[in-house]
C-alpha atoms as one frame of an Amber mdcrd trajectory, in Angstrom:
protein
   1.689 -22.077 -28.625   4.766 -21.103 -30.631   6.123 -23.661 -33.123   9.690
 -24.428 -34.137   9.240 -23.113 -37.708   8.385 -19.594 -36.595  10.980 -16.924
 -37.323  12.922 -15.858 -34.295  13.454 -12.348 -32.995  16.400 -11.040 -31.012
  15.606  -9.845 -27.531  16.283  -6.228 -26.563  15.849  -4.675 -23.125  13.922
  -1.392 -23.400  14.575   0.913 -20.461  10.952   1.732 -19.714   9.341   1.146
 -16.313   5.814  -0.144 -17.004   4.959  -0.702 -13.300   3.609  -4.209 -12.757
   2.750  -4.777 -16.428   4.705  -6.788 -18.984   4.992  -4.761 -22.196   6.585
  -5.876 -25.476   7.650  -3.721 -28.444   7.657  -4.736 -32.119   8.580  -2.551
 -35.067   5.765  -1.990 -37.553   8.001  -3.357 -40.348   8.853  -6.506 -38.376
   8.229  -9.592 -40.589   6.729 -11.502 -37.645   4.388  -8.623 -36.845   3.106
  -8.571 -40.415   2.934 -12.335 -40.858   1.100 -13.084 -37.625  -1.389 -10.216
 -37.810  -0.582  -8.877 -34.355  -2.432  -5.779 -33.197  -1.320  -3.050 -30.819
  -2.398  -3.635 -27.180  -3.086  -7.323 -27.846  -1.519  -9.973 -25.615   1.378
 -12.014 -27.024   3.258 -15.017 -25.676   7.065 -14.932 -25.649   9.118 -18.126
 -25.342  12.747 -19.133 -25.143  13.982 -22.567 -24.027  11.237 -23.161 -21.476
  11.046 -19.538 -20.325   7.650 -18.024 -21.055   5.824 -14.790 -20.330   2.757
 -12.953 -21.580   2.989  -9.291 -22.502   0.906  -6.452 -23.944   2.138  -5.503
 -27.423   3.110  -1.947 -28.340   3.881  -1.202 -32.012   6.637   1.339 -32.726
   7.977   3.132 -35.779  11.263   4.298 -34.268  14.225   1.997 -34.933  15.993
   3.571 -31.949  13.543   1.632 -29.773  13.568  -1.665 -31.667  14.747  -2.763
 -35.088  12.456  -4.842 -37.363  14.251  -8.035 -36.330  14.070  -7.360 -32.600
  11.563  -7.859 -29.809  11.770  -5.220 -27.102  10.727  -5.894 -23.539  10.064
  -3.363 -20.779  12.156  -3.572 -17.610   9.606  -5.719 -15.738   8.959  -8.053
 -18.697  12.689  -8.525 -19.307  13.257  -9.454 -15.670  10.313 -11.870 -15.703
  11.496 -13.661 -18.847  14.958 -13.982 -17.262  17.004 -14.611 -20.420  19.989
 -12.699 -21.747  19.669  -9.691 -24.027  20.261 -10.701 -27.643  18.787 -14.176
 -27.132  16.563 -15.607 -29.847  12.893 -15.675 -28.837   9.667 -16.748 -30.499
   6.341 -14.940 -30.210   2.770 -16.002 -30.760  -0.738 -14.841 -29.998  -1.643
 -15.353 -26.350  -4.720 -17.333 -25.505  -7.265 -15.113 -23.685  -7.553 -16.023
 -19.976 -10.570 -18.268 -19.498 -11.149 -16.781 -16.066 -12.365 -13.514 -17.631
 -15.676 -15.324 -18.006 -15.867 -15.480 -14.211 -15.208 -11.746 -14.000 -18.134
 -11.181 -16.354 -20.257 -13.394 -14.110 -19.366 -11.229 -11.120 -20.113  -8.038
 -13.069 -23.581  -9.401 -13.749 -24.118  -9.993 -10.030 -23.467 -13.719  -9.775
 -21.726 -15.322  -6.801 -18.171 -16.613  -7.410 -16.796 -19.883  -5.991 -13.385
 -20.536  -4.431 -12.176 -22.322  -7.583 -13.159 -19.393  -9.792 -11.423 -16.878
  -7.524  -8.333 -19.116  -7.574  -8.234 -19.064 -11.365  -8.801 -15.297 -11.596
  -6.061 -14.494  -9.084  -3.587 -16.976 -10.587  -4.125 -15.419 -14.014  -3.608
 -11.928 -12.575  -0.488 -13.001 -10.677   0.981 -14.536 -13.866   0.302 -11.372
 -15.910  -2.344 -12.990 -18.108  -4.659 -10.019 -17.591  -4.199  -6.656 -19.271
  -4.754  -3.559 -17.148  -8.260  -2.997 -18.576  -9.112  -6.604 -17.644  -7.746
  -6.075 -14.125  -9.781  -2.872 -13.884 -12.884  -4.877 -14.831 -12.222  -7.283
 -11.953 -11.681  -4.413  -9.488 -14.931  -2.756 -10.590 -16.743  -6.100 -10.324
 -15.569  -6.543  -6.725 -16.319  -2.921  -5.845 -19.667  -2.419  -7.562 -21.238
  -5.898  -7.568 -19.946  -6.514  -4.043 -18.808  -9.689  -2.287 -20.496 -11.523
   0.560 -18.334 -12.551   3.513 -17.598 -16.015   2.100 -16.542 -14.506  -1.228
 -14.166 -12.201   0.677 -12.763 -15.348   2.320 -12.384 -17.039  -1.091 -10.610
 -13.982  -2.515  -8.289 -13.839   0.516  -7.399 -17.524   0.197  -6.703 -17.116
  -3.518  -4.423 -14.129  -2.889  -2.498 -15.954  -0.146  -1.901 -18.861  -2.524
  -0.714 -16.611  -5.376   2.829 -16.263  -3.965   5.331 -17.258  -1.315   4.432
 -17.847   2.330   6.849 -17.168   5.147   7.136 -19.447   8.174   9.031 -18.020
  11.128   8.692 -21.227  13.153   7.571 -19.263  16.205   4.379 -19.569  18.205
   3.612 -15.844  18.090   4.327 -13.568  15.149   2.504 -10.276  15.655   1.549
  -7.420  13.364  -0.796  -4.454  13.232  -2.453  -2.734  10.325  -4.564   0.375
   9.911  -7.164   0.333   7.139  -6.057   3.846   6.156  -8.028   6.929   5.253
  -6.451   9.074   7.990  -3.551  11.304   6.885  -0.400  11.020   8.992  -1.134
   8.149  11.381   2.353   6.593  11.082   1.847   4.426  14.144   3.454   1.320
  12.587   6.876   2.978  12.554   6.567   3.410  16.326   4.759   0.184  17.176
   7.306  -2.077  15.426  10.410  -0.889  17.335   8.504  -0.902  20.642   7.194
  -4.438  20.156  10.496  -5.722  18.727  12.366  -4.212  21.690   9.960  -6.100
  23.960  10.967  -9.318  22.170   7.953 -10.288  20.076   8.581 -11.054  16.406
   6.994  -8.291  14.299   7.754  -8.495  10.554   5.878  -5.441   9.255   5.389
  -5.524   5.490   3.445  -2.576   4.130   2.014  -1.396   0.847   2.797   1.887
  -0.780   0.109   4.548  -0.902  -2.955   3.775  -3.042  -5.092   6.897  -2.643
  -3.298   8.542   0.313  -0.371  11.016   0.441   1.887   8.332   1.962   1.880
   4.711   3.003   4.077   3.250   5.728   6.547   1.980   3.109   6.723   5.450
   1.492   7.520   7.089   4.832   9.971   4.425   6.023  11.799   4.834   2.716
  12.785   8.338   3.832  14.930   6.659   6.511  15.846   3.216   5.138  15.675
   0.836   2.207  12.301  -0.918   2.022  12.662  -3.027  -1.153  14.067  -6.158
   0.467  14.371  -9.624  -1.114  12.774 -12.343   0.948  16.120 -13.846   2.047
  17.279 -10.480   3.380  13.906  -9.898   5.034  14.281 -13.201   6.890  17.755
 -12.318   8.105  16.768  -8.865   9.354  13.713 -10.099  11.226  15.662 -12.940
  12.813  18.354 -10.539  13.998  16.235  -7.532  14.960  12.861  -9.158  15.779
  11.196  -6.748  13.385  11.287  -4.767  10.146   9.316  -2.093   8.284   9.500
  -3.089   4.629   7.556  -3.028   1.383   5.875  -6.366   0.747   6.143  -6.239
  -3.049   9.689  -7.480  -3.607   9.189 -10.397  -1.221   6.476 -11.769  -3.579
   4.007 -12.166  -0.726   0.483 -12.329  -2.198   1.877 -10.778  -5.427  -1.546
 -10.537  -7.080  -2.351  -7.870  -4.483   0.476  -5.644  -5.745  -0.786  -5.985
  -9.323  -4.302  -5.066  -8.217  -3.010  -2.083  -6.244  -1.141  -0.796  -9.329
  -4.522  -0.452 -11.066  -6.528   0.608  -8.005  -4.223   3.604  -7.469  -5.030
   5.530 -10.691  -8.708   4.505 -10.454  -8.836   5.713  -6.814 -10.912   2.621
  -5.946 -10.458   1.011  -2.541 -13.455  -1.260  -1.877 -13.913  -2.771   1.571
 -13.992  -6.348   0.242 -10.753  -5.866  -1.667  -9.226  -4.040   1.319  -9.996
  -6.892   3.750  -8.651  -9.514   1.332  -5.564  -7.406   0.613  -4.669  -6.821
   4.262  -5.348 -10.324   5.556  -3.705 -12.125   2.614  -0.503 -10.107   3.042
  -0.403 -10.758   6.788  -1.084 -14.474   6.389   1.517 -14.818   3.629   4.029
 -12.968   5.805   3.649 -15.621   8.481   1.750 -13.567  11.058  -0.178 -15.521
  13.691  -1.640 -12.607  15.702  -2.958  -9.430  14.069  -4.326  -6.141  15.388
  -6.509  -4.136  12.978  -7.057  -0.401  13.505 -10.314   0.972  12.033 -10.465
   4.776  12.362 -14.037   6.075  12.183 -15.096   9.637  11.510 -17.109  11.876
   9.161 -14.340  12.013   6.528 -12.570   8.708   7.246 -12.985   5.582   5.115
 -15.471   4.390   7.735 -18.055   7.068   8.486 -20.155   5.562  11.295 -19.861
   3.198  14.241 -22.407   0.893  12.563 -20.189   0.602   9.494 -17.112   0.139
  11.684 -18.744  -2.729  13.577 -19.762  -4.415  10.306 -16.188  -4.173   9.010
 -14.843  -5.420  12.338 -16.994  -8.559  12.086 -15.823  -9.147   8.498 -12.146
  -8.917   9.497 -12.698 -11.285  12.423 -14.718 -13.764  10.311 -12.117 -14.014
   7.538  -9.118 -13.792   9.887 -10.369 -16.650  12.016 -10.887 -18.888   8.969
  -7.421 -18.332   7.525  -5.707 -19.077  10.839  -5.048 -15.529  12.096  -5.850
 -14.515  15.671  -7.430 -11.188  14.758  -8.354  -8.362  17.114  -9.973  -5.175
  15.830 -10.108  -1.799  17.542 -12.128   1.211  16.405 -10.308   4.518  16.880
 -10.938   8.251  16.526 -10.776   9.137  12.820 -12.096  12.691  12.931  -8.785
  14.265  11.892  -5.179  13.449  10.925  -2.874  11.805  13.475   0.339  13.747
  13.989   1.164  16.992  12.241   2.829  15.817   9.039   1.014  14.611   5.919
   3.526  13.341   3.359   6.594  11.056   3.659   9.245  13.472   4.987   6.849
  15.303   7.294   5.536  12.027   8.708   9.057  10.676   9.213   9.888  13.805
  11.188   6.885  13.187  13.463   7.981   9.583  14.057  11.531  10.582  14.953
  10.286  13.249  17.365   8.213  10.649  19.223  11.057   8.108  19.294  13.428
  10.750  20.648  10.905  11.766  23.352  11.013  15.311  22.025   8.720  17.573
  24.112   7.412  19.000  20.817   6.456  15.562  19.460   2.786  15.185  18.454
   0.995  13.870  21.530  -1.797  12.114  19.619   0.668  10.071  17.535   2.586
   9.059  20.660  -0.525   8.031  22.610  -2.159   6.096  19.806   1.079   4.231
  19.086   1.439   3.286  22.749  -2.143   2.006  22.863  -1.602  -0.157  19.764
   1.807  -1.416  20.878   0.332  -2.258  24.279  -2.396  -4.365  22.684   0.195
  -6.298  20.651   2.371  -6.853  23.721  -0.685  -8.320  25.477  -0.688 -11.165
  22.939   2.155 -12.458  25.141   0.628 -14.759  27.746   2.927 -13.355  30.429
   1.387  -9.879  30.120  -1.977  -9.275  31.708  -4.712  -7.452  29.883  -4.355
  -3.722  30.481  -0.640  -3.901  31.374   0.647  -3.649  27.801   0.367   0.139
  27.638   2.652   0.618  30.646   5.198  -1.818  29.214   5.142  -0.015  25.861
   5.487   3.398  27.519   8.507   2.257  29.527  10.208   0.944  26.362   9.608
   4.264  24.569  10.560   6.523  27.500  13.766   4.566  28.210  15.091   5.063
  24.662  14.970   1.331  23.863  12.474   1.914  21.043  14.735   4.543  19.448
  17.727   2.224  19.710  15.760  -0.628  18.151  14.588   1.604  15.301  18.184
   2.648  14.635  19.153  -1.030  14.501  16.322  -1.812  12.072  17.291   1.126
   9.833  20.921   0.006   9.788  19.924  -3.591   9.030  17.595  -2.623   6.168
  20.170  -0.145   4.858  20.156   3.508   5.804  18.689   5.636   3.029  21.518
   7.070   0.924  19.330   9.858  -0.497  18.824  12.826   1.798  15.169  13.735
   1.307  14.285  17.299   2.277  11.071  19.271   2.578   9.827  21.033  -0.530
  11.025  24.626  -0.424   7.871  26.069  -2.016   5.579  26.858   0.923   2.232
  28.526   1.473   0.290  28.992   4.718  -3.473  28.451   4.470  -5.071  30.795
   7.003  -8.333  31.103   8.933 -10.989  33.217   7.233 -12.576  34.190  10.544
 -12.224  34.018  14.333 -13.594  30.963  16.105 -12.958  27.336  17.018 -11.802
  24.550  14.704 -14.880  22.307  14.622 -14.029  20.036  11.672 -10.892  18.863
   9.867 -11.640  17.125   6.579  -9.280  14.171   6.121 -10.135  13.779   2.435
  -9.478  17.430   1.629  -6.125  17.595   3.421  -5.050  14.333   1.777  -6.051
  15.789  -1.592  -4.021  18.963  -0.961  -0.963  16.895   0.012  -1.283  14.705
  -3.089  -1.705  17.724  -5.354   1.452  19.146  -3.764   3.288  16.049  -5.018
   3.105  13.445  -2.240   3.953  10.580  -2.108   6.053  10.519  -5.304   7.765
  13.733  -4.196   8.690  12.695  -0.671   9.292  16.258   0.516   5.815  17.409
  -0.483   2.815  17.514   1.791   0.939  19.427   4.462   2.059  20.408   7.965
  -0.993  20.737  10.219  -0.871  23.651  12.664  -4.391  23.544  14.150  -6.619
  20.718  15.362 -10.254  20.246  16.390 -11.020  22.340  19.462  -8.235  24.889
  18.877  -9.122  28.585  19.028  -8.029  30.597  15.982  -8.020  34.213  14.897
  -8.692  35.523  11.402  -5.502  35.277   9.337  -3.870  32.721  11.642  -2.196
  29.798   9.794  -4.146  26.524   9.803  -1.595  24.453   7.875   1.416  24.852
   5.613   1.748  23.407   2.111   5.179  22.124   1.051   6.034  21.379  -2.560
   9.109  20.991  -4.741   7.743  21.691  -8.202   5.923  24.897  -9.240   3.091
  23.128 -11.109   2.287  20.864  -8.142   2.539  23.836  -5.796   0.064  25.864
  -7.854  -2.413  22.973  -8.063  -2.316  22.449  -4.280  -2.612  26.148  -3.428
  -5.450  26.731  -5.876  -7.413  23.799  -4.465  -6.780  24.798  -0.824  -7.833
  28.386  -1.502 -11.239  27.166  -2.690 -11.634  24.637   0.129  -9.213  24.656
   3.036 -10.671  21.485   4.568 -10.852  23.113   8.009 -14.141  24.550   9.236
 -14.196  27.334  11.815 -17.289  27.784  13.990 -18.520  27.646  17.546 -17.209
  25.017  19.948 -20.659  23.432  20.354 -20.780  22.701  16.606 -18.228  19.854
  16.887 -19.679  16.658  15.458 -18.988  12.941  15.898 -17.524  13.481  19.347
 -15.362  10.636  20.589
């Protein structure tokens, strides 16, 4: 702990976004740096009148960043410390988190208790772990594996790491897809349908981890998604639903920290995925949850056996944390909709809401099936009748009107996002039938093109499984904004288009 005789430093806000990591900056000639023997990338503790944070230390030689008598804090660290710029602060070595010992236990294959998971997640949520330490925990969960009770313990710990919403209603519904299927923006259709029906549906979503777009990334094309919890409450009360990013509401905040490290590592283990999804839904106050597990040769879940195992895990953990959880297994052989990337996916959603004859039929039908299942959580709706109710709400224009209300309430997006103007059609090398569409490859092409960070980047799918094609006919179109991204995507797609042409009887994993 810092003591009163330590020299003080003057706080400076450094305009650097360090994305879910507290970072501090000391000049190499700083007297405190020399006296205390700090080392670059070590953890330090920063205090001022009861305010306290931990941060990773960066050492600088440029006085334009910090002077020798200053302590610089990145944007996130400055906000977390919550004291005025120029304030006097004291720094000291940070005590290593004791819970890292439990991470090492898990890496060696030992089973972790609820108390140990609680301590790990609390330390992560309070920024006591560096990113390498968080990566060690993610690898431990992914490689050593968790049994179903450990997944429950991790879920409980993540729920308890932040705020919990209570809507004071008997039924608060939500749906979530485990991901792995490009496009598939069903949530942006399900929410307005279900909210128009009258059920409370506060949809909080993550941003993309390994995909070209998450629901929050796509909704952000149309509306603001970074909503403080007070505003989130107001919108849901007024509109019966929202489509927002869960990060700013501080719901299971440890999950957002973990995701910030999972993204560059491209790790998305099933245990972590189940805990992430269910903890967010429980913290958001959901009482009834529908989980969509797409299964297919290039989906996250490759077989029906694996899908059934995951279904049982969701139901086991959901039941024990107080969530009525239903799981459906859907066709994951190819993307849903035509667009892959935020702007392209938003265009698909709007076409369906507007009942455009050119709207992607598969996106419409899947959304109606999911919305119907949520509507059937209402005791007044018989099983099997939900689809018809959902279809009537969509066909009548009530879903479009509700979506417009939700967009207005969240704040219509002030930035006009447009499609990337660098385009390239990837064409069929031969005549035949589309027998396979590789989800992973098309997602990779869209990400190389710049999605989701460049919202106008992505892939527009022109052919689907079962379609007849001729040599030279376009299979999909790449959109990009920046030449380097465009070249990366085109070069990759030229080597492997992700679409296999053959004979109709060669289709695999038929649904």
